Amino acid sequence: MTPTHYLVLSALLFGIGAVGVLVRRNAIVVFMCVELMLNAVNLSLVTFSRMHGNLDGVIMAFFVMVVAAAEVVVGLAIIMSIFRSRRSSSVDDANLLKF
Amino acid sequence: MSTLSAAAVAAAGGGAGGEQIAFWILAPIALAGAIGMVMSKGAVHSALWLVLTMLSLGCFYIIQEAEFLGFVQIIVYTGAIMMLFLFVLMLTGRDAGDSVIEVLRGQRVWALVIGIGLVGLVVTGLLRALGATSSVGLGEVLAARGAIGSIAAVLFTDYLFPFELTSALLITAAVGAMVLAHVERAPGEKRSQRQRVAERMRSDRMSPLPGPGVFATSSSNATPALLPDGSIAPGSVSRLVEIEESERVARRYAAGEALAELEGVDHPSRGPGNQADDATQTPDYDTYEVTDVPTTKGAAR
Amino acid sequence: MTTAPEGFEPVTTATGISASAWLLIALPLAGAIILLLGGRRLDKVGHWLGCATVVVAFVIGVMTFMQVHGLADDARVMDSTLYSWIPVGSLQVDFGLRIDPLSLTFVLLITGVGSLIHIYSIGYMSHDPDRRKFFAYLNLFVAAMLLLVLGNSFVTLYFGWEGVGLASYLLIGWYTDRPSAATAAKKAFIMNRVGDVGLSLAIFLMFKEMGTTSFTGVFDRIGDLAQTSPGSVTTIALLLLLGACGKSGQFPLQAWLPDAMEGPTPVSALIHAATMVTAGVYLIARSSPIFDLTADGRLVVAIIGALTLLIGCVAGCAKDDIKKVLAYSTVSQIGYMFLAVGLGAGVYALGIMHLLAHGFFKAGLFLGAGSIMHAMNDDVDMRRFGGLARRMPITFVTMACGYLAIIGFPFFSGWFTKDPIIEAAFAAGGTKGALLGGAALLGAGLTAFYMTRLMIMTFFGDARWKELKSTDGRDYHPHEASSVMTIPMIVLAVGSVGAGWFLSSHERLAEWLTPSVGTFVEPDPAIGKTVITIATLVLMVLGVLVAYLAVGRRPVPVRAPEHVNPVIRFARADVGGNALNETLIARPGTWLGRTLVFTDVKGVDGAVNGIAATLGGLSGRWRRWQNGFVRSYALSMLAGTLVLTLALVLVRFA
């Protein structure tokens, strides 16, 4: 397939992830949508790497994965500690920064 | 076959036949997974849809000749990270899902519109920019040292510094997670009974929770405590138990049939001499229906 | 030495005592400053210091006069430059003094009559705890007036002009516990201001056309200006006339002078009889080179003079307040002076002569009125007087001298000074001459009428005050004034009697003033001088007779009758002067003020507050976007990303 197909797919996945971040209220599900966006970007990186014929994209995707792992670890720990003190994991609960 | 594949290739516009087939099967699956994740009601369902998407992405990587990355995707991303998600979901309550009512006016509509717009723009840009290019392929690059060796060569020479930084990042993340998740309770801080009683007096519910139903009538964990009017007392059964189970037990008790539970197969009262007619006495664990009551029961009890 | 315009003497630098002419101004000014800054410590000696400065100034004036009198005719006009005052680019104004016959005449009048009135004030203001401050203001006035007449450029004259306006305001409003006094002071100052605008516009025009404002400069170049643009010369003349009308209380700016009687009587005598109100006449006489070149300007001056003359006479006939009658009399007599200086080249001296004589007899009349007020518990209503001749003989005799002088009784001052003006009016020729002369004659008759009425009501007839009490409840005990008050009155009476003869015999004054105002031309009326003299006498006798018939035979009612004919009502209402000001100026002014306030409050404030309110309202509405929900913020972020991507795509591919 031409790279365009993969890139279009990657864009679609990214968009779906973005919409998911905006629409879902459970903090963990929002986090998962962010993971989806990262994965979409990974796909585009690999496609570009293949397109250009060098490994830079693959390596970058690799690093993205590692960093995403670290991020997930810390993020979930945060969500858990929030949940412990509030008994609710809804994103809408943090709404004090308003007029 | 080859003509077919060649024709398919020509029709689909480039790429080997197998790749095309794989793409056109996996791409909808990935999309379905993504959409399913966004739209499903329960959090665990969302996680599982995401797993599906990630697996198909892993396949994509393999198709695109980045095999190492594909496997890393499946093993690390899907296997470890998603499982981590599921663990946390377990700890925070899987039923803490979203209600259907949207609090913000127009959020869903606008999110959809802007999402579609953004995707459309990016796709337009990509098509205009890269519509005519084709891939060179990773075959050459990976030929020198093989799939893993080439990656290692680049990783440990050109990208050594980011590599080291990333390792530092991982360590920091691990330590940070431990710190965040740690519940610090100093040794002397365990609450004494006096403190617990005081806290309970101040909380929502002062009286003890109703105990579950008398186990003499049933050995089920779902046995509820009944209020005077025959309804189930809230808080007397664990939330993890299905409510229908408790209702069934309550109904049977009300029908006066709970005693039959004691006539279970392994119950000590049921010895060889006490055996009733198996055919009629064996409780049907699927339906829990017992048709008649043996009359000799009164003495054995 | 500059070449003088035709008919004028060259200007030389001052020498001798004339070089110390600045002392004339500096001494009273120093007196004023010391008395004001000295405070209560100087209360015991304040009045003596105040008198001393003016008396010394008088002595210096006399010495300067002697010196100038001894000089040759063509060396009598001197300039004494003190310092460079306003050196700004092309506007170079030096602070200097002009010592010449005209200014010296005025110096003598001001310091002479001024010293007498200062001495009088020692007695008149003896009951006032702020007497020292009174003398300070009087000194300030004298200093400013001397600066006015001694200045050698129009700007210096204007400096003194403003100074006398200020002093007049301070002194009219002397009784700070009377709102009427404050209002009168304000009215005087504001109406003076209107005139001052005219004077300043004239100065601006002079500078624009001729590039200089000093007397020598202007008088040198005015001839050329008349050739190139006679219109601007007439404009300058008319603007100068406006300034003079404001200061001298001529039509249309005469309404402030009767109200100025709110001030103490010495103030009325000095400022509003002898000196400040004559500043207008001085201005026109000084600007004689300008007025010589514009016949239209002179005509307007003469008409204003004649009109004011009649207004003053008519109003003075119907007033019961003794000071107001004398005030209107002043207005009318200055009308005579304006008529004289408006009649043109050659007869300026007549106006100055009448001015000097008027200074004597009007000041004397005012001081006498002050003495009467003192005796009658500060009451001014003539209807409550009567039969005071026996009680206050000295006052009676001095006032009688002034009375005879003002009505033009033969061989008293007025006879020598007023008649020539009437002759000069008739000598102007044609309808103009007839009308002006007729007005002057009529004025003479009316003057006789109201002055006789005043004398009869005050000094003759029944002693109406015996049955009355004054407004503060006390009985009347009329008594003669102390000698510190009567001596100045006697001196002025002597002047009233003899000044006219002295000044006009052998045309002394006219010759003396020639270097300043030009050669004196004896007026030659077509109908002959004897006819005019007889006509004047007849009218005078007629006036006296009518007054006697109206007031002298029947007892004077204590309350003014209310049902009077329209003429008297018109005269009582200040001959429409106040009504005119009210309609033309006061009401439009108030309306304009109110409109501007409305515009400011609704328009300007509305715009400013409206902007603030709009901003407040907008911000009140828009702050609701910050609802605290992370998801809506994320939506905004995504929208921003969309916009950026759109821009990128457009730029790259469009």
XYZ file of C-alpha atoms in Angstrom, chain C residues 17-612:
596
model
C 14.165 113.517 39.293
C 12.241 112.115 36.376
C 14.637 109.218 36.309
C 13.404 108.325 39.783
C 9.825 108.287 38.607
C 9.749 104.601 39.400
C 9.605 105.581 43.053
C 6.136 106.877 42.426
C 4.981 103.339 41.807
C 7.350 101.565 44.133
C 6.431 103.480 47.278
C 2.713 102.705 47.405
C 3.415 99.169 46.266
C 5.914 98.680 49.064
C 3.382 100.161 51.437
C 0.766 97.671 50.308
C 3.095 94.709 50.650
C 4.352 95.749 54.086
C 0.872 96.374 55.373
C -0.424 93.057 54.084
C 2.506 90.992 55.256
C 2.948 92.824 58.521
C -0.182 91.459 60.030
C -1.851 92.569 63.240
C 1.390 93.973 64.607
C 1.044 96.946 62.272
C -2.536 97.723 63.254
C -1.505 100.737 65.319
C 0.628 102.377 62.653
C -0.848 100.914 59.487
C -2.937 103.895 58.543
C -0.109 106.349 59.043
C 2.212 104.266 56.887
C -0.446 104.021 54.208
C -0.909 107.759 54.141
C 2.791 108.438 54.267
C 3.556 106.476 51.098
C 0.988 108.347 49.068
C 1.954 111.732 50.473
C 5.608 111.115 49.678
C 4.582 110.003 46.197
C 2.685 113.269 45.855
C 5.749 115.212 46.863
C 7.871 113.392 44.310
C 5.177 114.027 41.739
C 5.252 117.728 42.472
C 9.016 117.778 42.202
C 8.922 115.976 38.882
C 6.283 118.396 37.712
C 8.501 121.286 38.655
C 11.372 119.818 36.748
C 9.403 119.104 33.611
C 7.734 122.486 33.790
C 11.161 124.031 33.766
C 12.181 122.240 30.594
C 11.686 123.590 27.145
C 8.462 122.793 25.376
C 9.940 120.275 23.009
C 11.883 118.369 25.679
C 8.955 117.524 27.908
C 8.203 114.020 26.693
C 10.567 111.592 28.380
C 10.930 107.848 28.565
C 12.586 106.012 31.416
C 13.244 102.362 30.657
C 13.687 100.197 33.723
C 14.314 96.718 32.421
C 13.591 94.344 29.611
C 10.321 92.739 30.609
C 9.089 90.395 27.893
C 11.794 89.565 25.386
C 10.193 86.812 23.331
C 11.329 86.588 19.759
C 9.798 89.444 17.874
C 7.784 90.646 20.873
C 10.053 92.915 22.807
C 8.310 94.675 25.640
C 10.358 96.800 27.978
C 9.155 97.880 31.360
C 9.447 101.604 31.151
C 7.796 104.799 32.219
C 6.648 107.747 30.127
C 6.999 111.059 31.883
C 5.182 113.714 29.951
C 2.598 116.386 30.675
C -0.390 114.083 30.351
C 0.952 111.422 32.677
C 2.183 114.033 35.143
C -1.247 115.631 35.255
C -2.748 112.340 36.182
C 0.017 111.612 38.664
C -0.746 114.817 40.487
C -4.462 114.110 40.465
C -4.052 110.585 41.697
C -1.542 111.251 44.406
C -3.090 114.559 45.454
C -6.706 113.489 45.718
C -5.456 110.130 46.860
C -3.579 111.557 49.832
C -6.607 113.573 50.881
C -8.796 110.525 50.745
C -6.234 108.454 52.635
C -6.295 111.037 55.423
C -10.089 111.034 55.358
C -10.128 107.254 55.643
C -8.203 107.404 58.908
C -11.298 108.890 60.445
C -13.942 107.149 58.391
C -12.609 103.635 58.964
C -11.625 104.184 62.592
C -14.278 101.726 63.784
C -13.168 99.000 61.407
C -10.740 96.446 62.915
C -9.253 95.747 59.480
C -8.322 99.332 58.800
C -4.723 98.373 58.091
C -5.827 96.025 55.328
C -7.997 98.767 53.903
C -4.994 101.028 53.595
C -3.003 98.221 52.027
C -5.625 97.826 49.341
C -5.832 101.575 48.829
C -2.065 101.701 48.418
C -2.212 98.834 45.991
C -4.776 100.729 44.025
C -2.674 103.878 43.925
C 0.366 101.919 42.795
C -1.564 100.214 40.012
C -3.188 103.430 38.868
C 0.175 105.185 38.753
C 1.573 102.327 36.715
C -1.362 102.700 34.372
C -0.737 106.361 33.708
C 3.040 106.191 33.759
C 3.598 103.160 31.583
C 5.294 103.775 28.265
C 3.735 100.921 26.344
C 0.247 99.572 26.005
C 1.287 96.383 27.769
C 2.506 98.262 30.831
C -0.702 100.256 30.742
C -2.597 96.978 30.650
C -0.678 95.766 33.680
C -1.841 98.779 35.630
C -5.309 98.403 34.106
C -5.654 94.932 35.534
C -4.204 96.049 38.849
C -6.819 98.738 39.370
C -9.502 96.247 38.428
C -8.221 93.913 41.112
C -8.018 96.656 43.717
C -11.516 97.783 42.826
C -12.804 94.240 43.314
C -11.080 93.907 46.676
C -12.397 97.220 47.880
C -15.963 96.971 46.619
C -16.237 93.646 48.368
C -14.701 95.064 51.529
C -17.690 94.263 53.719
C -17.326 90.536 53.543
C -20.437 89.903 55.607
C -22.708 91.359 52.971
C -23.590 89.110 50.035
C -24.673 92.170 48.091
C -21.167 93.550 48.371
C -19.667 90.331 47.052
C -22.092 90.290 44.154
C -21.350 93.906 43.343
C -17.617 93.235 43.401
C -18.080 90.293 41.085
C -20.257 92.319 38.757
C -17.717 95.115 38.607
C -14.867 92.765 37.907
C -16.707 90.809 35.250
C -17.911 93.885 33.405
C -14.407 95.314 33.601
C -13.213 92.068 32.124
C -15.446 92.457 29.143
C -13.806 95.781 28.491
C -10.382 94.329 29.136
C -10.946 91.855 26.336
C -11.366 94.796 24.007
C -8.167 96.368 25.210
C -6.166 93.189 24.890
C -7.524 92.549 21.405
C -6.448 96.065 20.484
C -2.957 95.330 21.777
C -2.819 92.067 19.830
C -3.941 93.844 16.710
C -1.311 96.520 17.238
C 1.366 93.932 17.580
C 0.168 92.059 14.535
C -0.017 95.095 12.329
C 2.918 97.048 13.622
C 5.082 94.610 15.505
C 5.348 96.774 18.589
C 3.244 97.840 21.504
C 5.198 100.728 22.968
C 3.738 104.192 22.600
C 6.607 105.504 20.513
C 6.560 102.505 18.249
C 2.838 102.483 17.698
C 2.485 106.208 17.239
C 5.333 106.223 14.739
C 3.849 103.558 12.566
C 0.176 104.220 12.884
C 0.375 106.772 10.109
C 1.640 104.186 7.634
C -0.959 101.733 8.761
C -3.682 104.257 8.127
C -2.489 104.514 4.551
C -2.400 100.794 3.904
C -5.354 99.642 5.909
C -7.573 102.258 7.495
C -9.978 99.542 8.576
C -7.546 98.118 11.081
C -6.914 101.566 12.549
C -10.640 101.980 13.105
C -10.806 98.499 14.581
C -8.003 99.275 16.980
C -9.718 102.493 17.952
C -13.044 100.801 18.575
C -11.433 98.034 20.624
C -9.653 100.635 22.722
C -13.017 102.316 23.171
C -14.497 99.026 24.399
C -11.775 98.799 26.995
C -12.360 102.374 28.055
C -16.107 101.807 28.342
C -15.531 98.885 30.631
C -13.244 100.722 32.967
C -15.106 104.036 32.950
C -18.592 102.663 33.139
C -19.942 103.927 29.854
C -22.761 102.473 27.826
C -23.132 99.481 27.410
C -20.990 98.578 30.415
C -22.299 101.129 32.889
C -24.343 98.876 35.154
C -21.537 98.065 37.551
C -20.838 101.583 38.728
C -23.976 102.208 40.813
C -23.637 98.742 42.350
C -20.044 99.551 43.247
C -21.379 101.889 45.925
C -21.487 98.831 48.186
C -17.922 99.611 49.069
C -16.953 102.105 51.777
C -17.344 105.761 50.843
C -13.621 106.578 50.523
C -13.450 103.823 47.950
C -16.309 105.355 46.054
C -14.633 108.707 46.247
C -11.206 107.656 45.144
C -11.821 104.886 42.727
C -15.205 105.452 41.350
C -15.137 109.176 41.117
C -11.726 110.577 40.712
C -9.327 108.034 39.350
C -10.174 104.564 38.124
C -13.149 105.581 36.126
C -11.083 108.215 34.469
C -8.644 105.630 33.207
C -10.782 105.229 30.122
C -10.513 108.877 29.329
C -6.770 108.669 29.865
C -6.548 105.754 27.452
C -8.356 107.584 24.719
C -6.403 110.758 25.297
C -3.149 108.856 25.257
C -4.117 107.112 22.051
C -4.882 110.433 20.424
C -2.600 109.709 17.457
C -4.715 106.662 16.704
C -8.015 108.432 17.135
C -6.830 111.377 15.073
C -6.604 109.102 12.088
C -10.075 107.617 12.226
C -13.080 109.867 12.012
C -15.477 106.966 12.433
C -13.829 105.961 15.664
C -14.110 109.428 17.055
C -17.732 109.612 16.075
C -18.499 106.398 17.929
C -16.705 107.729 20.997
C -18.693 110.910 20.920
C -21.982 109.114 20.463
C -21.236 106.768 23.342
C -20.347 109.757 25.455
C -23.553 111.582 24.652
C -25.692 108.496 25.212
C -24.124 107.709 28.527
C -24.464 111.298 29.598
C -28.207 111.125 29.165
C -28.535 107.677 30.721
C -26.694 108.831 33.810
C -28.797 111.936 34.163
C -32.129 110.193 33.726
C -31.303 107.443 36.174
C -29.907 109.841 38.732
C -33.161 111.749 38.857
C -35.155 108.924 40.357
C -32.854 107.417 42.963
C -33.227 107.876 46.688
C -29.869 106.463 47.702
C -27.485 109.389 47.982
C -24.496 107.391 46.819
C -26.324 105.983 43.839
C -27.299 109.482 42.722
C -23.661 110.505 42.910
C -22.637 107.331 41.065
C -24.974 108.073 38.193
C -23.711 111.589 38.254
C -20.214 110.211 37.755
C -21.404 108.088 34.850
C -22.922 111.140 33.293
C -19.918 113.418 33.798
C -17.572 110.872 32.320
C -19.957 110.815 29.394
C -19.124 114.479 29.009
C -15.432 113.637 29.021
C -15.873 110.949 26.398
C -17.849 113.373 24.323
C -14.991 115.811 24.577
C -12.240 113.395 23.612
C -14.437 112.043 20.854
C -14.861 115.367 19.265
C -11.491 115.097 17.834
C -8.196 116.654 17.278
C -7.580 119.731 19.298
C -10.132 119.360 22.036
C -8.672 116.474 24.028
C -7.530 119.014 26.540
C -11.127 119.927 27.291
C -11.869 116.420 28.345
C -8.830 116.347 30.599
C -9.760 119.670 32.080
C -13.218 118.487 32.961
C -11.683 115.363 34.330
C -9.494 117.289 36.723
C -12.282 119.506 37.871
C -14.586 116.533 38.228
C -11.961 114.831 40.327
C -12.130 117.650 42.798
C -15.803 118.236 43.077
C -16.968 114.648 42.809
C -14.499 113.488 45.395
C -15.648 116.316 47.591
C -19.282 115.365 47.122
C -18.553 111.737 47.947
C -16.577 112.595 51.039
C -19.446 114.773 52.118
C -21.858 111.936 51.538
C -19.597 109.747 53.631
C -19.655 112.286 56.411
C -23.461 112.345 56.277
C -23.577 108.533 56.373
C -21.277 108.557 59.333
C -23.610 110.925 61.105
C -26.794 109.056 60.188
C -25.770 105.569 61.354
C -24.572 104.556 57.867
C -27.983 105.124 56.328
C -28.044 106.229 52.703
C -31.742 106.832 52.049
C -32.219 110.525 51.419
C -35.859 110.283 52.358
C -34.801 109.790 55.949
C -32.509 112.853 55.991
C -33.698 116.439 55.845
C -32.684 119.636 57.550
C -29.092 118.641 58.137
C -27.649 121.988 57.091
C -27.647 123.354 60.593
C -26.431 120.180 62.207
C -23.473 119.662 59.877
C -22.333 123.065 58.683
C -18.900 122.196 57.322
C -20.254 119.284 55.394
C -23.015 121.477 54.089
C -20.674 124.201 52.900
C -18.235 121.839 51.209
C -21.000 119.933 49.516
C -22.551 123.147 48.409
C -19.299 124.137 46.755
C -19.230 120.844 44.913
C -22.890 121.207 43.998
C -22.406 124.608 42.507
C -19.384 123.387 40.619
C -21.171 120.429 39.107
C -24.217 122.292 37.922
C -22.046 124.824 36.190
C -22.835 127.834 38.300
C -21.018 130.835 36.867
C -17.414 131.174 37.953
C -17.271 127.846 39.727
C -15.263 124.990 38.187
C -17.971 123.430 36.121
C -18.690 126.680 34.350
C -15.171 126.768 33.023
C -14.948 123.146 32.102
C -18.383 121.952 31.022
C -19.368 124.866 28.825
C -16.412 124.471 26.444
C -17.421 120.879 25.880
C -20.894 121.936 24.887
C -19.407 124.531 22.619
C -17.107 121.998 21.056
C -20.053 119.676 20.530
C -21.944 122.298 18.652
C -18.784 123.228 16.775
C -18.634 119.794 15.241
C -21.167 121.038 12.746
C -24.134 119.662 10.891
C -26.719 117.305 12.363
C -24.026 115.566 14.308
C -23.093 118.743 16.058
C -26.671 119.698 16.702
C -27.579 116.344 18.205
C -24.489 116.060 20.351
C -24.740 119.601 21.486
C -28.407 119.252 22.225
C -27.758 116.136 24.258
C -25.053 117.919 26.232
C -27.358 120.835 26.919
C -30.160 118.603 28.048
C -27.705 116.808 30.260
C -26.723 120.058 31.861
C -30.335 120.760 32.740
C -30.948 117.311 34.148
C -27.747 117.528 36.165
C -28.977 120.674 37.778
C -32.286 118.979 38.539
C -31.053 115.919 40.288
C -28.248 117.633 42.171
C -30.674 120.234 43.499
C -33.053 117.477 44.471
C -30.246 115.813 46.367
C -29.273 118.960 48.219
C -32.851 119.846 49.121
C -33.748 116.383 50.329
C -30.605 116.121 52.410
C -29.963 119.538 53.872
C -33.202 121.483 53.713
C -36.795 120.917 54.660
C -38.127 119.153 57.705
C -35.874 117.070 59.824
C -37.606 113.837 58.924
C -35.062 111.833 60.871
C -36.313 113.112 64.182
C -39.314 110.767 64.156
C -37.484 107.846 62.657
C -35.143 105.215 63.856
C -32.405 103.750 61.696
C -32.547 100.163 60.445
C -30.577 98.813 63.401
C -32.988 100.403 65.872
C -30.904 103.315 67.096
C -31.925 106.939 67.058
C -30.316 109.403 64.718
C -27.820 111.797 66.258
C -26.347 113.734 63.368
C -23.115 115.444 64.262
C -20.268 116.992 62.381
C -17.364 114.763 61.452
C -13.972 114.887 63.103
C -11.314 117.175 61.706
C -9.370 114.347 60.126
C -12.408 113.961 57.900
C -13.379 117.567 57.435
C -9.988 118.934 56.446
C -9.742 116.905 53.228
C -13.289 117.936 52.444
C -12.372 121.587 52.846
C -9.318 121.222 50.629
C -11.415 119.602 47.938
C -14.029 122.291 48.225
C -11.374 124.876 47.548
C -10.364 122.907 44.499
C -13.973 122.636 43.358
C -14.273 126.361 43.496
C -11.014 127.414 41.995
C -9.710 124.607 39.822
C -11.770 125.418 36.819
C -10.718 128.990 36.616
C -7.119 128.079 37.274
C -6.910 125.500 34.559
C -8.691 127.288 31.837
C -7.399 130.789 32.239
C -4.795 131.578 29.626
C -5.371 128.069 28.422
C -2.844 126.864 30.853
C -3.816 123.262 30.809
C -4.264 123.138 27.074
C -0.822 124.495 26.481
C 0.689 122.249 29.096
C -0.827 119.211 27.445
C 0.183 120.055 23.915
C 3.260 117.792 23.800
C 1.052 114.845 24.679
C -2.259 115.321 22.931
C -1.571 117.783 20.238
C -2.241 121.443 19.711
C -5.366 122.838 21.262
C -7.871 124.236 18.866
C -10.379 126.597 20.369
C -13.835 125.375 19.395
C -15.806 127.742 17.261
C -19.461 126.871 17.112
C -21.535 128.184 14.309
C -24.256 129.598 16.514
C -21.843 131.503 18.628
C -20.544 131.020 22.114
C -22.795 133.519 23.851
C -25.904 131.756 22.663
C -24.665 128.499 24.059
C -23.677 130.034 27.353
C -27.055 131.639 27.761
C -28.812 128.412 26.800
C -26.794 126.512 29.368
C -27.606 129.033 32.070
C -31.256 128.975 31.229
C -31.393 125.220 31.410
C -29.526 125.221 34.675
C -31.949 127.645 36.258
C -34.832 125.660 34.862
C -33.473 122.499 36.400
C -33.030 124.094 39.787
C -36.506 125.555 39.636
C -38.184 122.307 38.684
C -36.356 120.529 41.448
C -37.446 123.106 43.968
C -41.016 122.853 42.789
C -41.010 119.105 42.878
C -39.173 118.518 46.106
C -38.711 121.759 47.967
C -42.263 122.954 48.486
C -44.049 119.889 49.695
C -42.806 117.659 52.480
C -40.858 114.709 51.170
C -42.611 111.389 51.810
C -40.492 108.974 53.790
C -41.676 106.044 51.734
C -41.068 106.264 48.017
C -44.418 106.539 46.194
C -45.307 103.442 44.255
C -47.715 104.704 41.676
C -45.502 106.783 39.509
C -45.535 107.487 35.829
C -43.660 105.167 33.435
C -40.755 107.563 32.977
C -39.924 107.499 36.648
C -40.356 103.764 36.754
C -37.986 103.428 33.808
C -35.484 105.680 35.512
C -35.764 103.762 38.761
C -34.991 100.578 36.859
C -31.540 101.899 35.962
C -32.768 103.004 32.526
C -32.945 99.389 31.456
C -29.229 98.799 31.923
C -29.544 95.751 34.119
C -32.421 94.363 32.108
C -30.317 94.639 28.969
C -27.408 92.805 30.526
C -29.717 90.179 31.893
C -31.344 89.424 28.563
C -28.366 89.731 26.296
C -25.654 88.182 28.356
C -26.749 86.624 31.619
C -29.539 84.428 30.353
C -27.709 83.098 27.271
C -24.685 82.567 29.470
C -26.620 80.561 32.020
C -28.302 78.626 29.244
C -24.935 77.898 27.635
C -23.551 76.779 30.962
C -26.449 74.452 31.511
C -26.151 73.023 28.022
C -22.480 72.374 28.494
C -23.094 70.720 31.841
C -25.725 68.549 30.239
C -23.383 67.646 27.391
C -20.629 66.877 29.816
C -22.725 64.731 32.091
C -24.686 62.908 29.443
C -22.320 63.018 26.519
C -18.796 62.861 27.783
C -19.489 61.066 31.015
C -22.001 58.919 29.230
C -19.461 57.897 26.641
C -16.794 57.159 29.185
C -19.088 55.393 31.592
C -20.764 53.687 28.675
C -17.462 52.243 27.551
C -16.799 51.060 31.066
